[in-house]
mmCIF file of C-alpha atoms and ligand atoms in Angstrom:
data_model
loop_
_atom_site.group_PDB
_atom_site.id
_atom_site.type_symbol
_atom_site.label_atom_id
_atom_site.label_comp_id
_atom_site.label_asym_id
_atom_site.label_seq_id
_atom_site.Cartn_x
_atom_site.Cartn_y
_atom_site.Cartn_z
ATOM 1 C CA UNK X 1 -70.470 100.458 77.995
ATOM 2 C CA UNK X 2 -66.657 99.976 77.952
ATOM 3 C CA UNK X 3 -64.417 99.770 74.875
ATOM 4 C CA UNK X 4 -63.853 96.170 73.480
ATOM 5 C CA UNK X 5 -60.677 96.564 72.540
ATOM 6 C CA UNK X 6 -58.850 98.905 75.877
ATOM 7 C CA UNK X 7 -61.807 98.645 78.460
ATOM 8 C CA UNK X 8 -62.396 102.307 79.161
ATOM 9 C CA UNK X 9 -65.500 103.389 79.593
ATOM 10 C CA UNK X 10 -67.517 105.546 76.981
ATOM 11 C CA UNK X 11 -70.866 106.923 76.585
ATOM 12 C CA UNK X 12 -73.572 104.960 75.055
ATOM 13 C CA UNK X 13 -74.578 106.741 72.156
ATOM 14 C CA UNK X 14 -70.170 107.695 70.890
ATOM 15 C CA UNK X 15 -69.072 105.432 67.411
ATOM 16 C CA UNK X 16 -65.743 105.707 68.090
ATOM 17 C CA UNK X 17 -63.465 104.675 71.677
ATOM 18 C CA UNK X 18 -62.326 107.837 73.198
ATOM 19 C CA UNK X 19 -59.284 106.749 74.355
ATOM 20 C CA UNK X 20 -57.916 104.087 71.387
ATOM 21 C CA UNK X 21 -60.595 105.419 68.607
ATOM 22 C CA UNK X 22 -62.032 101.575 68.254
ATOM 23 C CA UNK X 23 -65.022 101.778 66.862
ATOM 24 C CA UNK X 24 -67.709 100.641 68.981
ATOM 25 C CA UNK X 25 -68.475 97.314 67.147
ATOM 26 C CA UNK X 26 -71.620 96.891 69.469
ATOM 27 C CA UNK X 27 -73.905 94.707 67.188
ATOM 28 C CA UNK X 28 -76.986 96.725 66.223
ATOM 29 C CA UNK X 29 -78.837 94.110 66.097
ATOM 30 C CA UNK X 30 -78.029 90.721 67.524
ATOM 31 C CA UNK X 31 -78.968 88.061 65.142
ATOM 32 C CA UNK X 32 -81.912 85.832 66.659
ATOM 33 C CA UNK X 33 -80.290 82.689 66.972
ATOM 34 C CA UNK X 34 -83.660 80.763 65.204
ATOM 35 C CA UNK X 35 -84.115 83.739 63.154
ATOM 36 C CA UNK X 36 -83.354 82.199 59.934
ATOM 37 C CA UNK X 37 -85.375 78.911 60.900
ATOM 38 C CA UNK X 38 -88.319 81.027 61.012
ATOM 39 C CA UNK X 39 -91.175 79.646 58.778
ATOM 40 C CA UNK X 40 -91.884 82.090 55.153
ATOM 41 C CA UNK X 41 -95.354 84.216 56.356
ATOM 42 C CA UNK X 42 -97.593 82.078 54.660
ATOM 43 C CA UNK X 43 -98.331 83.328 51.333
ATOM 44 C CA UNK X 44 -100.652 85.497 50.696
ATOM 45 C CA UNK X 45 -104.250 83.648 49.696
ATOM 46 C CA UNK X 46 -105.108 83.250 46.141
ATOM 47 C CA UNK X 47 -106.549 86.186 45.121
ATOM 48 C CA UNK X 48 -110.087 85.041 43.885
ATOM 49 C CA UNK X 49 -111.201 87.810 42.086
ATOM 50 C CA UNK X 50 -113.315 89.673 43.758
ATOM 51 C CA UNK X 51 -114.923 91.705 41.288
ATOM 52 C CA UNK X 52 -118.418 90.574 40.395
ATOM 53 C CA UNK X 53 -118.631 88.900 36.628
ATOM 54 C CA UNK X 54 -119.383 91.464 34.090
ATOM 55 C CA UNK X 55 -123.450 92.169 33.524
ATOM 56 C CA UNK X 56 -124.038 90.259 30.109
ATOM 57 C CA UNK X 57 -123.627 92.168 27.381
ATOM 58 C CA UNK X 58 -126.620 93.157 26.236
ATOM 59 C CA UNK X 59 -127.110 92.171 22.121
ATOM 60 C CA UNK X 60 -128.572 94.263 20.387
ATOM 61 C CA UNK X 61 -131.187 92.481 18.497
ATOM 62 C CA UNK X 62 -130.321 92.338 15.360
ATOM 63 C CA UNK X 63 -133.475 93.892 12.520
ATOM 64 C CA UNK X 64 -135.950 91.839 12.116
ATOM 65 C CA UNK X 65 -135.458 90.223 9.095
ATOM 66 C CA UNK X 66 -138.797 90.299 6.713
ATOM 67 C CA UNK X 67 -140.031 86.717 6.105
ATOM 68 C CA UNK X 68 -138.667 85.812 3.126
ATOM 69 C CA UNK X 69 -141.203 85.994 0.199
ATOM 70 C CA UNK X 70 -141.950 89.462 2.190
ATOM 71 C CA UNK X 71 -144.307 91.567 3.654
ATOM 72 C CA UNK X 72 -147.277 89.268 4.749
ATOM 73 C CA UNK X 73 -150.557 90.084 3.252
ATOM 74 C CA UNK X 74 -153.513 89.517 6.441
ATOM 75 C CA UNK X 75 -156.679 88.792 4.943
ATOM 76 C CA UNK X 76 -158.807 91.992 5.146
ATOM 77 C CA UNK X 77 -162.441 92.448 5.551
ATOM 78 C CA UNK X 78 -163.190 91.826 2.343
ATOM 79 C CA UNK X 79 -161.328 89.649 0.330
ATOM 80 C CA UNK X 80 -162.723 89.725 -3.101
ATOM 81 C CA UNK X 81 -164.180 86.288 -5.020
ATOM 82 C CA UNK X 82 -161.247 83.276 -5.127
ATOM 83 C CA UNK X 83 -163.319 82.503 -8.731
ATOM 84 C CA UNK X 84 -163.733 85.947 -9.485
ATOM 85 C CA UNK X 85 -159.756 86.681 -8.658
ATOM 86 C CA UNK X 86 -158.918 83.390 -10.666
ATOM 87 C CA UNK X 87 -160.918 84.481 -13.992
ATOM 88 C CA UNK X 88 -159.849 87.652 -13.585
ATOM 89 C CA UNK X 89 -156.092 86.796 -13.750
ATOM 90 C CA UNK X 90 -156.892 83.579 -15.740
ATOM 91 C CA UNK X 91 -159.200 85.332 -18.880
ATOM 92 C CA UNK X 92 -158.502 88.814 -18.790
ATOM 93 C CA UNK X 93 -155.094 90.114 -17.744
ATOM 94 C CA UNK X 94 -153.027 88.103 -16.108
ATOM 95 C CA UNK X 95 -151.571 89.112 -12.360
ATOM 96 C CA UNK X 96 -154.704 91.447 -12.062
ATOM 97 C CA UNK X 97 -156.199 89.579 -9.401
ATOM 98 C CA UNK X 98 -152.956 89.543 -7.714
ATOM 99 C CA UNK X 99 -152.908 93.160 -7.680
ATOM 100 C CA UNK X 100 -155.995 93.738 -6.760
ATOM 101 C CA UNK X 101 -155.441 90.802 -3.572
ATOM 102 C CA UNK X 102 -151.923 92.711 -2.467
ATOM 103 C CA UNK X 103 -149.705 91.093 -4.011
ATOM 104 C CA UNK X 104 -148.800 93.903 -6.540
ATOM 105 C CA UNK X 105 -145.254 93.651 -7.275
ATOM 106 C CA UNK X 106 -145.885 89.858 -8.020
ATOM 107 C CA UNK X 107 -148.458 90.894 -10.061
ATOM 108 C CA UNK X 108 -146.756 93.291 -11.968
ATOM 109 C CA UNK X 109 -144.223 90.901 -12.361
ATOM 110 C CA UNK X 110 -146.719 88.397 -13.992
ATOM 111 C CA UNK X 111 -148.138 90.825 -16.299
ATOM 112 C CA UNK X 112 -145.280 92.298 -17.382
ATOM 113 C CA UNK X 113 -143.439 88.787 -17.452
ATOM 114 C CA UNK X 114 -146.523 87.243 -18.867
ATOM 115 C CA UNK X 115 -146.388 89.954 -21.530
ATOM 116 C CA UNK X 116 -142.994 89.156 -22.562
ATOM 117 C CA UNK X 117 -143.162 85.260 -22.138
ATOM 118 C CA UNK X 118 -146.185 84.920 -24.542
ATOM 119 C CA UNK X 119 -144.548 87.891 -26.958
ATOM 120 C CA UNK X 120 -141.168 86.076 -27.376
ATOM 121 C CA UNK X 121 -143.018 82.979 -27.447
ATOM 122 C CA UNK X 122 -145.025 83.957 -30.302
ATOM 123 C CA UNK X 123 -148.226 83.533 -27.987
ATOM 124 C CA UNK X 124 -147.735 79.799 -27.418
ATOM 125 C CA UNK X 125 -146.525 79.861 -23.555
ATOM 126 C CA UNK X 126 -149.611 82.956 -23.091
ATOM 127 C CA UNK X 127 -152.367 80.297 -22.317
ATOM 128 C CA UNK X 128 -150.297 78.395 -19.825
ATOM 129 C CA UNK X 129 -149.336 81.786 -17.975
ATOM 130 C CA UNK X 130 -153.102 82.477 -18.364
ATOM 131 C CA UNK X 131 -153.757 79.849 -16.290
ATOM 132 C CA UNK X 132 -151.198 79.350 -13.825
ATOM 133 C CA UNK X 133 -152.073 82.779 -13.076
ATOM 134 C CA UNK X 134 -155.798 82.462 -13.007
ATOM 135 C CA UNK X 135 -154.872 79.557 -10.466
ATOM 136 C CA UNK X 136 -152.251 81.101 -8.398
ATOM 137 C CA UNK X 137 -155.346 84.322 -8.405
ATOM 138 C CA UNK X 138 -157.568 81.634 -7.448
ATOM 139 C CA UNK X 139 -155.950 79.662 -4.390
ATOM 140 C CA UNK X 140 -154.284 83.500 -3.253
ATOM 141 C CA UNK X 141 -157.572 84.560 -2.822
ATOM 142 C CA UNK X 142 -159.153 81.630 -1.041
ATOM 143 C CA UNK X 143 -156.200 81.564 0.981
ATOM 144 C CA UNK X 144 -157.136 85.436 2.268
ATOM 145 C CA UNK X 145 -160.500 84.494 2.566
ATOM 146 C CA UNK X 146 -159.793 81.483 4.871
ATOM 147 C CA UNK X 147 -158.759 83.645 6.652
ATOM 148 C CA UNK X 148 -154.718 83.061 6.193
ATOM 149 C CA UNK X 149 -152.100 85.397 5.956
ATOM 150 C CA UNK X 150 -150.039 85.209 2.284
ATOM 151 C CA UNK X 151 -146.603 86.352 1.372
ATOM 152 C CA UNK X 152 -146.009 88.818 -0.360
ATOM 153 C CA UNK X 153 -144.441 86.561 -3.128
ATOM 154 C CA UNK X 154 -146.370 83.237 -2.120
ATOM 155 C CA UNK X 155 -147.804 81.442 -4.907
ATOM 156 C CA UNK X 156 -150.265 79.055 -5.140
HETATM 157 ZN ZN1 LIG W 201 -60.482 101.923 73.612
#
């Protein structure tokens, strides 16, 4: 190559003109004339995601829930007398036949309740208990025996 600026010849690779010290002003890279006209690389694609959806979350059930009234009572083998149940509870001591059918805590609640009713009621509400429970004793028991379930706190 020779020196722009005095001509002499110089090696190739030298910065600087050995004979004036011009530095060789050789353009490193010469500009492509339709460089700048060049189209943008496309852009990249849209990145769909490529990652599978997540599983479903898996819900944990939430507990059962008891029916309301509660624990079912199936009928058993031997479901005792509807009339027997219903004059049980209805002449002797009411909620008995519901105890002895399942339905204990109901009637306990009956008895006791019963007991308290006809007390503070001087005796006059005791015949109607008598016999709501002798019925309830009565239909809970034919119920069973028909074969249908009962709640724990069905009546009638
Ligand atoms: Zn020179």
């Amino acid at each position: 190559m020779f020196c722009n600026k005095c001509g002499a010849q110089m090696s190739e690779d030298t910065k600087f003109c050995p004979t004036c010290g011009e530095p060789t002003s050789a353009p490193e890279a010469p500009a492509a004339p339709y460089a700048s006209q060049q189209a943008p690389p496309p852009p990249p694609p849209p990145q769909y995601s490529q990652h599978a959806p997540p599983p479903p979350q898996y819900q944990p059930q939430p507990p059962r829930q008891p029916p309301p009234g509660g624990d079912m009572i199936y009928p058993k083998g031997s479901t005792p007398e509807p009339i027997l149940m219903g004059l049980l509870s209805g002449c002797c001591i009411t909620g008995l036949g519901q105890i002895i059918l399942g339905q204990v805590m109901k009637g306990v609640v009956i008895l006791v309740g019963g007991i308290i009713i006809g007390g503070v009621t001087m005796g006059i509400a005791a015949p109607f208990i008598w016999i709501a429970s002798g019925i309830d004793a009565y239909l809970i028991a034919k119920k069973l025996k028909d074969g249908k379930p009962v709640r724990q706190w069905e009546f009638f």
